[in-house]
XYZ file of C-alpha atoms in Angstrom:
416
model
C 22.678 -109.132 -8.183
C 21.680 -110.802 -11.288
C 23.704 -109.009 -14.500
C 24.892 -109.980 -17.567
C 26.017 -108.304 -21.029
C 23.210 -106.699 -22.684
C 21.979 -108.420 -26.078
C 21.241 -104.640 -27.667
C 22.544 -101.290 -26.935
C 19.499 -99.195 -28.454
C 18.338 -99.045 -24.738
C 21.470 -97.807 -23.129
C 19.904 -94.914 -20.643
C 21.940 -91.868 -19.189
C 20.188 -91.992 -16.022
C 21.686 -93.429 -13.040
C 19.001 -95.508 -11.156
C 18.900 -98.096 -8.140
C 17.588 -101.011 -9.231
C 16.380 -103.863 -7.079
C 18.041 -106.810 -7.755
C 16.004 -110.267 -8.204
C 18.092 -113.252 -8.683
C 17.048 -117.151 -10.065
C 17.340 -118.240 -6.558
C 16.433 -116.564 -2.943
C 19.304 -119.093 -1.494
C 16.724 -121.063 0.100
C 15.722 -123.677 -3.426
C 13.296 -120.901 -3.903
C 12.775 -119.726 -7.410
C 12.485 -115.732 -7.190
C 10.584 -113.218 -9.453
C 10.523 -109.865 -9.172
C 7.467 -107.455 -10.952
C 7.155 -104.084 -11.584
C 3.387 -102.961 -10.911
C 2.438 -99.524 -11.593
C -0.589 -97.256 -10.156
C -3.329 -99.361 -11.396
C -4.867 -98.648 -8.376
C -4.590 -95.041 -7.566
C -4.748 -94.887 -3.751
C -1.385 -95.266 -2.293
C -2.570 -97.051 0.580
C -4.809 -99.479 -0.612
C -2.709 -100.323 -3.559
C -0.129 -101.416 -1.347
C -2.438 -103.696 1.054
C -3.794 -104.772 -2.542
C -0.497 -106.065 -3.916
C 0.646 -106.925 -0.178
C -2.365 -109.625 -0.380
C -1.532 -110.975 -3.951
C 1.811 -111.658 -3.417
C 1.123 -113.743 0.148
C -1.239 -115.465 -2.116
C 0.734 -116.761 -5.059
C 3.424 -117.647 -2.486
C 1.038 -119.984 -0.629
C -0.584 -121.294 -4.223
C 3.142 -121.590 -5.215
C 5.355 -122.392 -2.063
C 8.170 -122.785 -4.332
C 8.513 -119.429 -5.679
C 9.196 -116.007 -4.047
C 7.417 -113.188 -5.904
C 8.673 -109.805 -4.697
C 6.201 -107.327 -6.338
C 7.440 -103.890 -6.246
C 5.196 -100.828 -6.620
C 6.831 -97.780 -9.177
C 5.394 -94.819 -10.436
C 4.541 -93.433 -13.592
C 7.084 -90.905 -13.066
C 9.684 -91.579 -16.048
C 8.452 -95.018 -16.646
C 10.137 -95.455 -19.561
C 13.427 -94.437 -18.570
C 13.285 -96.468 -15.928
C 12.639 -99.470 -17.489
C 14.882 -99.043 -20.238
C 17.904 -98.195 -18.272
C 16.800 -101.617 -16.076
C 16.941 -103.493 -19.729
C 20.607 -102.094 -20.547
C 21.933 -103.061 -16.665
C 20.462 -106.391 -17.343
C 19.058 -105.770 -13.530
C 15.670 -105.184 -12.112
C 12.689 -106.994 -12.875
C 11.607 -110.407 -14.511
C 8.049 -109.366 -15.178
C 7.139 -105.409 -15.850
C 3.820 -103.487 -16.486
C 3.666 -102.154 -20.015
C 1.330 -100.572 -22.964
C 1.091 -102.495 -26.285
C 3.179 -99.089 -27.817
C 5.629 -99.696 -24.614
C 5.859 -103.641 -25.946
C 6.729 -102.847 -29.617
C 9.248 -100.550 -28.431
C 10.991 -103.247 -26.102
C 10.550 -106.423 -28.218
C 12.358 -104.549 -30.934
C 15.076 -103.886 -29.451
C 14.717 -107.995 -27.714
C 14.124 -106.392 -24.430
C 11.191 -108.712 -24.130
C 10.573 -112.895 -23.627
C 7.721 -114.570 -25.360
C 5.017 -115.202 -23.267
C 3.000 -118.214 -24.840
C 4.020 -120.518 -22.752
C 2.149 -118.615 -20.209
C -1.510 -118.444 -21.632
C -1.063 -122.578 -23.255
C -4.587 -123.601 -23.556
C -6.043 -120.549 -22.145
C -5.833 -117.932 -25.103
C -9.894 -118.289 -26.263
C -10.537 -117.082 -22.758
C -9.167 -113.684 -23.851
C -10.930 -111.160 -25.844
C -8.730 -111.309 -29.370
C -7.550 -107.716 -29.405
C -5.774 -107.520 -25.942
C -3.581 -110.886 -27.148
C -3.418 -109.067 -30.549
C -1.771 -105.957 -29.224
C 0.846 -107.931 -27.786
C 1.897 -110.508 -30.327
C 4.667 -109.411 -32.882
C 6.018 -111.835 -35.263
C 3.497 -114.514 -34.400
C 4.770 -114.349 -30.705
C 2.844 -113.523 -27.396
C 4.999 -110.858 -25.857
C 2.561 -109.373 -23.230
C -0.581 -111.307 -21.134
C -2.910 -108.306 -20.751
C -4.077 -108.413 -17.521
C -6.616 -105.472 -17.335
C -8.389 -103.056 -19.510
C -9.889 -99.793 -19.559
C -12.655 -99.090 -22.060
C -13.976 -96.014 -23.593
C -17.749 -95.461 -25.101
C -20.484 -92.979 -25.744
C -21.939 -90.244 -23.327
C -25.094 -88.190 -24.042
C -26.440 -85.645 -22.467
C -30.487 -87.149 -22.429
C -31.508 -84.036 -21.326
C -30.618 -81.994 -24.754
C -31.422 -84.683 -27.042
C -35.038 -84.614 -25.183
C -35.642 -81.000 -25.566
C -34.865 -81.283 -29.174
C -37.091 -84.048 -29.762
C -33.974 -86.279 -30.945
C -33.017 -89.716 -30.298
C -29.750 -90.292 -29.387
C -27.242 -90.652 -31.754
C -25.887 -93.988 -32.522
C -24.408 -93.419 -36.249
C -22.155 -91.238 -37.908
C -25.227 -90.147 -39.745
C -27.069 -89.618 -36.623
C -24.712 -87.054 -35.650
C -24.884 -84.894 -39.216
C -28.443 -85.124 -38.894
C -28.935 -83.922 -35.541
C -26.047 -80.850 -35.550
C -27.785 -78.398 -37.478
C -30.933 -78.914 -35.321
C -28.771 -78.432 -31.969
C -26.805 -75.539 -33.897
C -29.999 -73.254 -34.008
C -30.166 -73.766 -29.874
C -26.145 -72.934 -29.320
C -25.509 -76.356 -28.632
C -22.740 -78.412 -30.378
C -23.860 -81.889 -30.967
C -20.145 -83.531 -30.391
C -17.252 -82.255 -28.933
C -13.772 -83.612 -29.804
C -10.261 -82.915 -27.812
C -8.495 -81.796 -30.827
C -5.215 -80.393 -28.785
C -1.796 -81.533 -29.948
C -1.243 -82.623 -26.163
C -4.108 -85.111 -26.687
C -3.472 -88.714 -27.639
C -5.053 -89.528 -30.738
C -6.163 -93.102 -29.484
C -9.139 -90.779 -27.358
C -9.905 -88.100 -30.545
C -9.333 -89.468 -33.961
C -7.839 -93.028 -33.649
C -11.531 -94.240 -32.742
C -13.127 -92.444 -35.781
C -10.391 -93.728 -38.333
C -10.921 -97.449 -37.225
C -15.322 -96.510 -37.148
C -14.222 -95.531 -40.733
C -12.648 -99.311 -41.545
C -9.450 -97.687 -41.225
C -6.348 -98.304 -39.491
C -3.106 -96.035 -38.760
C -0.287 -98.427 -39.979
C -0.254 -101.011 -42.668
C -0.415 -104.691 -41.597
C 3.148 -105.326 -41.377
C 3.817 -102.172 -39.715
C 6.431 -101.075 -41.828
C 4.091 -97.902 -43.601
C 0.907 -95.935 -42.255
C -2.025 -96.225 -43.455
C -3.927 -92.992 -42.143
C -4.114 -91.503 -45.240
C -6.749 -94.309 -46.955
C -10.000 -93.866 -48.480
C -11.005 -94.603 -44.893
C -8.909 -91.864 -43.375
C -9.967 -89.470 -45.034
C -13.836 -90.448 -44.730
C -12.906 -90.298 -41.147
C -11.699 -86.712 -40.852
C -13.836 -85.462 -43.521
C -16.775 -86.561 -41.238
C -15.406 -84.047 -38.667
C -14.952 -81.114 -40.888
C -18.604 -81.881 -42.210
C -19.601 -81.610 -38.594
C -18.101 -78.332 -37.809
C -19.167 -77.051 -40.487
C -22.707 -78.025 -39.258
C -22.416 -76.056 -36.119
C -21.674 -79.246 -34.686
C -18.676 -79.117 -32.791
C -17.524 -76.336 -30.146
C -15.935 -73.480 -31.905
C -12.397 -73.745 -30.152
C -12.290 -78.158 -30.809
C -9.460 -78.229 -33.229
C -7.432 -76.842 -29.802
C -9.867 -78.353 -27.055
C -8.140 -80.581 -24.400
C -10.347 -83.675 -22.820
C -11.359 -81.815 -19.468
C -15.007 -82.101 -18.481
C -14.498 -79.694 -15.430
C -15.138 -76.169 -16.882
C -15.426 -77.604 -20.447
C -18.483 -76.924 -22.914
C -20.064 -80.424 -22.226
C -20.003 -79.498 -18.400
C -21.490 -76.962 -18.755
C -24.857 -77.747 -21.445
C -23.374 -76.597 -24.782
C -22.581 -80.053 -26.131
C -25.258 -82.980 -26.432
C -22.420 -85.687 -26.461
C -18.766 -87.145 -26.054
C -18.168 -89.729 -27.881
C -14.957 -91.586 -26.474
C -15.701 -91.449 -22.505
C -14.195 -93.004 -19.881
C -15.852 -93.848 -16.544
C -14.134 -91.288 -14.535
C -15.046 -88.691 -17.084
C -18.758 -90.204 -16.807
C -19.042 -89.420 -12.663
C -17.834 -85.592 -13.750
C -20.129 -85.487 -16.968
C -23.425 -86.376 -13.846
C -21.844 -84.480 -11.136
C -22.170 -81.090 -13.520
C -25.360 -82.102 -15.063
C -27.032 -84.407 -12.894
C -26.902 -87.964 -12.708
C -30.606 -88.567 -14.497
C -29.085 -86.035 -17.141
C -26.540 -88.561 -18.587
C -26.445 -91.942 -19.798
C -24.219 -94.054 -21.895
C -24.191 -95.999 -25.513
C -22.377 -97.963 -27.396
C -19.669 -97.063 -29.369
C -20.405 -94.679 -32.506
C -21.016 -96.618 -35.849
C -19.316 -95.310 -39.202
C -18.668 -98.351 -41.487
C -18.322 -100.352 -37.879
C -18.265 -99.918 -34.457
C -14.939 -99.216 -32.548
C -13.741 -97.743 -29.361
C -9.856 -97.715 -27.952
C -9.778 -100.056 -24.890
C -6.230 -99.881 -23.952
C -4.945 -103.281 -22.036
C -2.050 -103.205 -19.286
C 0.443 -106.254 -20.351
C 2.739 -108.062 -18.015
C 5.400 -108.818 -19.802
C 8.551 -111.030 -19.091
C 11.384 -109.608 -19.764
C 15.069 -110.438 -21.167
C 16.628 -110.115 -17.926
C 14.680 -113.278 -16.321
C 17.045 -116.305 -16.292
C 15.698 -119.999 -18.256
C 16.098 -121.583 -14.512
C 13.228 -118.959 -13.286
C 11.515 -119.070 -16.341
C 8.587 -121.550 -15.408
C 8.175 -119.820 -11.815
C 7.826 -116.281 -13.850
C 5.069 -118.139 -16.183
C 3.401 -119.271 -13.115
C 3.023 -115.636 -12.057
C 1.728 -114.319 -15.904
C -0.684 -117.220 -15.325
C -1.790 -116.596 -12.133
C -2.349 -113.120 -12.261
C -4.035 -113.264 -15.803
C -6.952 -115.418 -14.039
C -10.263 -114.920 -13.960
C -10.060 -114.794 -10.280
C -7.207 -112.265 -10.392
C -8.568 -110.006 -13.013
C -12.114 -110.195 -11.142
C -10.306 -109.243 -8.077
C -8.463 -106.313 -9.527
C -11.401 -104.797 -11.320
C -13.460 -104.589 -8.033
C -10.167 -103.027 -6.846
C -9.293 -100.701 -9.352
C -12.314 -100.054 -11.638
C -10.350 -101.294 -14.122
C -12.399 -103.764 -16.881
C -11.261 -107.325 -17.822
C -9.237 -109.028 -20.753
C -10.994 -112.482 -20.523
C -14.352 -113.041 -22.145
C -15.453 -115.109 -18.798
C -14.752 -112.184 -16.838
C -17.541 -109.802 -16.040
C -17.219 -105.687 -15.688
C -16.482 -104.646 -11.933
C -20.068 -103.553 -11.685
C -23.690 -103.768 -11.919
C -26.615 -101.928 -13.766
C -26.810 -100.178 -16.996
C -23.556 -98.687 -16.848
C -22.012 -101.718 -16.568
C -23.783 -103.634 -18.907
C -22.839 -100.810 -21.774
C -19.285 -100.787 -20.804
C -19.176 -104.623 -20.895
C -20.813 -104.962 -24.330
C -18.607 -102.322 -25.627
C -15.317 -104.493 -24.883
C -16.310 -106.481 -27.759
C -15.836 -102.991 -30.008
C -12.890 -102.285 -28.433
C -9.233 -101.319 -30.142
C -6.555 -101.496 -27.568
C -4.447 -98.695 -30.378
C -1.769 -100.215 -32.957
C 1.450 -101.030 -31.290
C 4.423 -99.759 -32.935
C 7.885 -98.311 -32.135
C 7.150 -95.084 -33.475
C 3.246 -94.529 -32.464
C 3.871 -91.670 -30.498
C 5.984 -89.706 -33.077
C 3.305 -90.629 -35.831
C 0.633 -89.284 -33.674
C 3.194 -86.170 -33.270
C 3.334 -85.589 -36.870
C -0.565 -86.547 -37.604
C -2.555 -84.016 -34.717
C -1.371 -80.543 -36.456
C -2.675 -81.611 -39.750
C -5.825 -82.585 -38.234
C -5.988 -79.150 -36.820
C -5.257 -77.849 -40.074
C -8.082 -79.634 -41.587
C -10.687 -78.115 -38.867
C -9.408 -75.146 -38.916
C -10.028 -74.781 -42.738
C -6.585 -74.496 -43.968
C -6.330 -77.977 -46.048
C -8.965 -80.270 -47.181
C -9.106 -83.702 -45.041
C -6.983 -85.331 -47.812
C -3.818 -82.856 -47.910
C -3.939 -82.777 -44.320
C -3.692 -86.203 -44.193
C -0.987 -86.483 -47.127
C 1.152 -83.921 -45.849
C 0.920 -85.854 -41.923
C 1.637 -88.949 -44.028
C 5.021 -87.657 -45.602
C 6.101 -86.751 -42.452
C 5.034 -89.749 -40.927
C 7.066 -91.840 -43.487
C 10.026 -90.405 -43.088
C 9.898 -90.393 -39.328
C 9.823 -94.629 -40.395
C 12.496 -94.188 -42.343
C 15.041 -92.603 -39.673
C 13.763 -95.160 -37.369
């Protein structure tokens, strides 16, 4: 079993976990790598034959390296991989978020990655290498994608004698119209529970906004921009244009408002939620757009980075950047988007589809935010979604809400 003393002790874990080990050398000259996957594919069974087939063919593309790919589960992810980082055992490459990366790399639980993408990084769209670079360093090759975009329900904005939204001021205009029928024109998942990448993160950056400053080190929510952003919401409600109960609403279609007629649109929609969005209203009943316009377009697309990590030896180092390559190829990616309906990284990569679906969801990739990596992005989000609930529900104005998240925010930083 490859160990050895542990640069960083932020990562310590109390939880006591078998680890597979994965060594520079399977005793035969062979250079061995060992990867993490997760349930990017969510059938058990064919995401094992999936990963089954990769591995057999790196090995025979790259006789002189083992790759061992090991499938986890989501199930305490990050306590798993942490405690791996503090044994200094388990795997040379793991499946991470760009939030997951910041978290890792600063606390040096992650290897650059250049090395990997050399020559190859105008092949990527910009944002999936930019949530992964810290410090002017590559510390994830995103791999995969998912993308989120605009769904209407035609049928509503027909009746009404609308077109379909495609601005911020396309939405104003069109609430009080749908008001007068019972019908919000939005909805929004406004529940603490929610992630803010899918509710407000996508309206902040439509604003020209962005959640932390540049370097990082401050947030930024509470701009000009910011508060445009959430003051656009309260506007809306106050329009008639959101369900009643969205300052608590989770993201459910099943049994939610939108399922069921009373809202015209969502406006961060994944595929999945598409199929249920036609399956309750019928498939001729919905269609998709691009991304919502404030000040820009924007959307979160959230990227899946394999990144190397600090327990991989220097010896094994080229045979682990063979891997990153390899699996961050246009052949690869193609090959797991047809297999997971996930949506590609590379520019020279096409969606895993056809028809006017497709074609949306592939435009929209060039809109697409994949979030703001940081350390603390989860606990800012913590401290930002009750003030945003405050603001809907009346009890401060969009910029006190936003002020009072931002305190808190800052001093979360500051502990940290």
């Amino acid at each position: 079993m490859r160990t050895r003393p542990l640069r960083f002790a932020a990562l310590a874990a109390s939880a006591v976990l078998a680890f597979s080990a994965c060594s520079a050398s399977d005793g035969n000259g062979k250079a061995e790598v060992t990867l993490w996957m997760y349930p990017v594919i969510k059938d058990e069974a064919a995401s094992k034959k999936y990963w089954a087939r990769t591995e057999a063919a790196f090995e025979k593309a790259h006789p002189a390296t083992d790759l061992n790919i090991e499938l986890q589960t989501f199930d305490k992810r990050d306590a798993q991989i942490s405690a791996a980082l503090a044994a200094g055992s388990g795997p040379d490459i793991v499946l991470i978020t760009p939030d997951q990366a910041a978290t890792y790399n600063k606390v040096r639980g992650l290897l650059p990655v250049d090395d990997a993408v050399a020559g190859r990084r105008k092949a990527f769209h910009p944002e999936t290498l930019k949530a992964a670079t810290f410090d002017g360093e590559l510390y994830g090759v995103p791999v995969f994608q998912n993308i989120n975009t605009t769904a209407y329900n035609t049928k509503i904005f027909d009746d009404a004698g609308l077109e379909l939204p495609k601005t911020w001021d396309d939405v104003l205009k069109a609430a009080p119209v749908l008001a007068k029928k019972d019908i919000a024109v939005m909805d929004y998942a406004g529940s603490t529970e929610q992630t803010l990448n899918l509710s407000f993160y996508p309206l902040l950056w439509q604003a020209g906004g962005t959640v932390f400053s540049k370097d990082g080190k401050d947030v930024a929510f509470d701009s000009e921009q910011g508060v445009s952003a959430l003051q656009f919401l309260v506007d809306l409600k106050k329009r008639g244009g959101l369900p009643a109960d969205a300052a608590t609403e989770g993201p459910a279609v099943e049994g939610a408002p939108i399922a069921e007629g009373k809202v015209a649109m969502r406006a961060v929609t994944s595929l999945p939620e598409l199929q249920q969005m036609r399956a309750a209203l019928g498939k001729e009943n919905v269609a998709l757009g691009l991304p919502l316009q404030g000040t820009v377009q924007a959307t979160y697309g959230n990227p899946g980075l394999l990144s190397l990590t600090s327990i991989n030896e220097d010896e094994n180092r080229d045979a682990a950047y063979d891997v990153l390559a390899y699996l961050s190829s246009p052949e690869a990616q193609e090959s797991l988007n047809a297999a997971a309906g996930t949506f590609p990284t590379r520019t020279d990569v096409k969606a895993p589809g056809t028809g006017p679906d497709f074609e949306v969801l592939n435009e929209a990739l060039d809109h697409a935010n994949p979030g703001e990596p940081s350390p603390a992005a989860r606990q800012v989000m913590a401290a930002l979604a009750p003030s945003i609930q405050a603001a809907l529900g009346g009890d401060l104005t969009p910029k006190q809400a936003l002020k009072k998240a931002a305190e808190e925010a800052r001093a979360l930083l500051a502990r940290s």
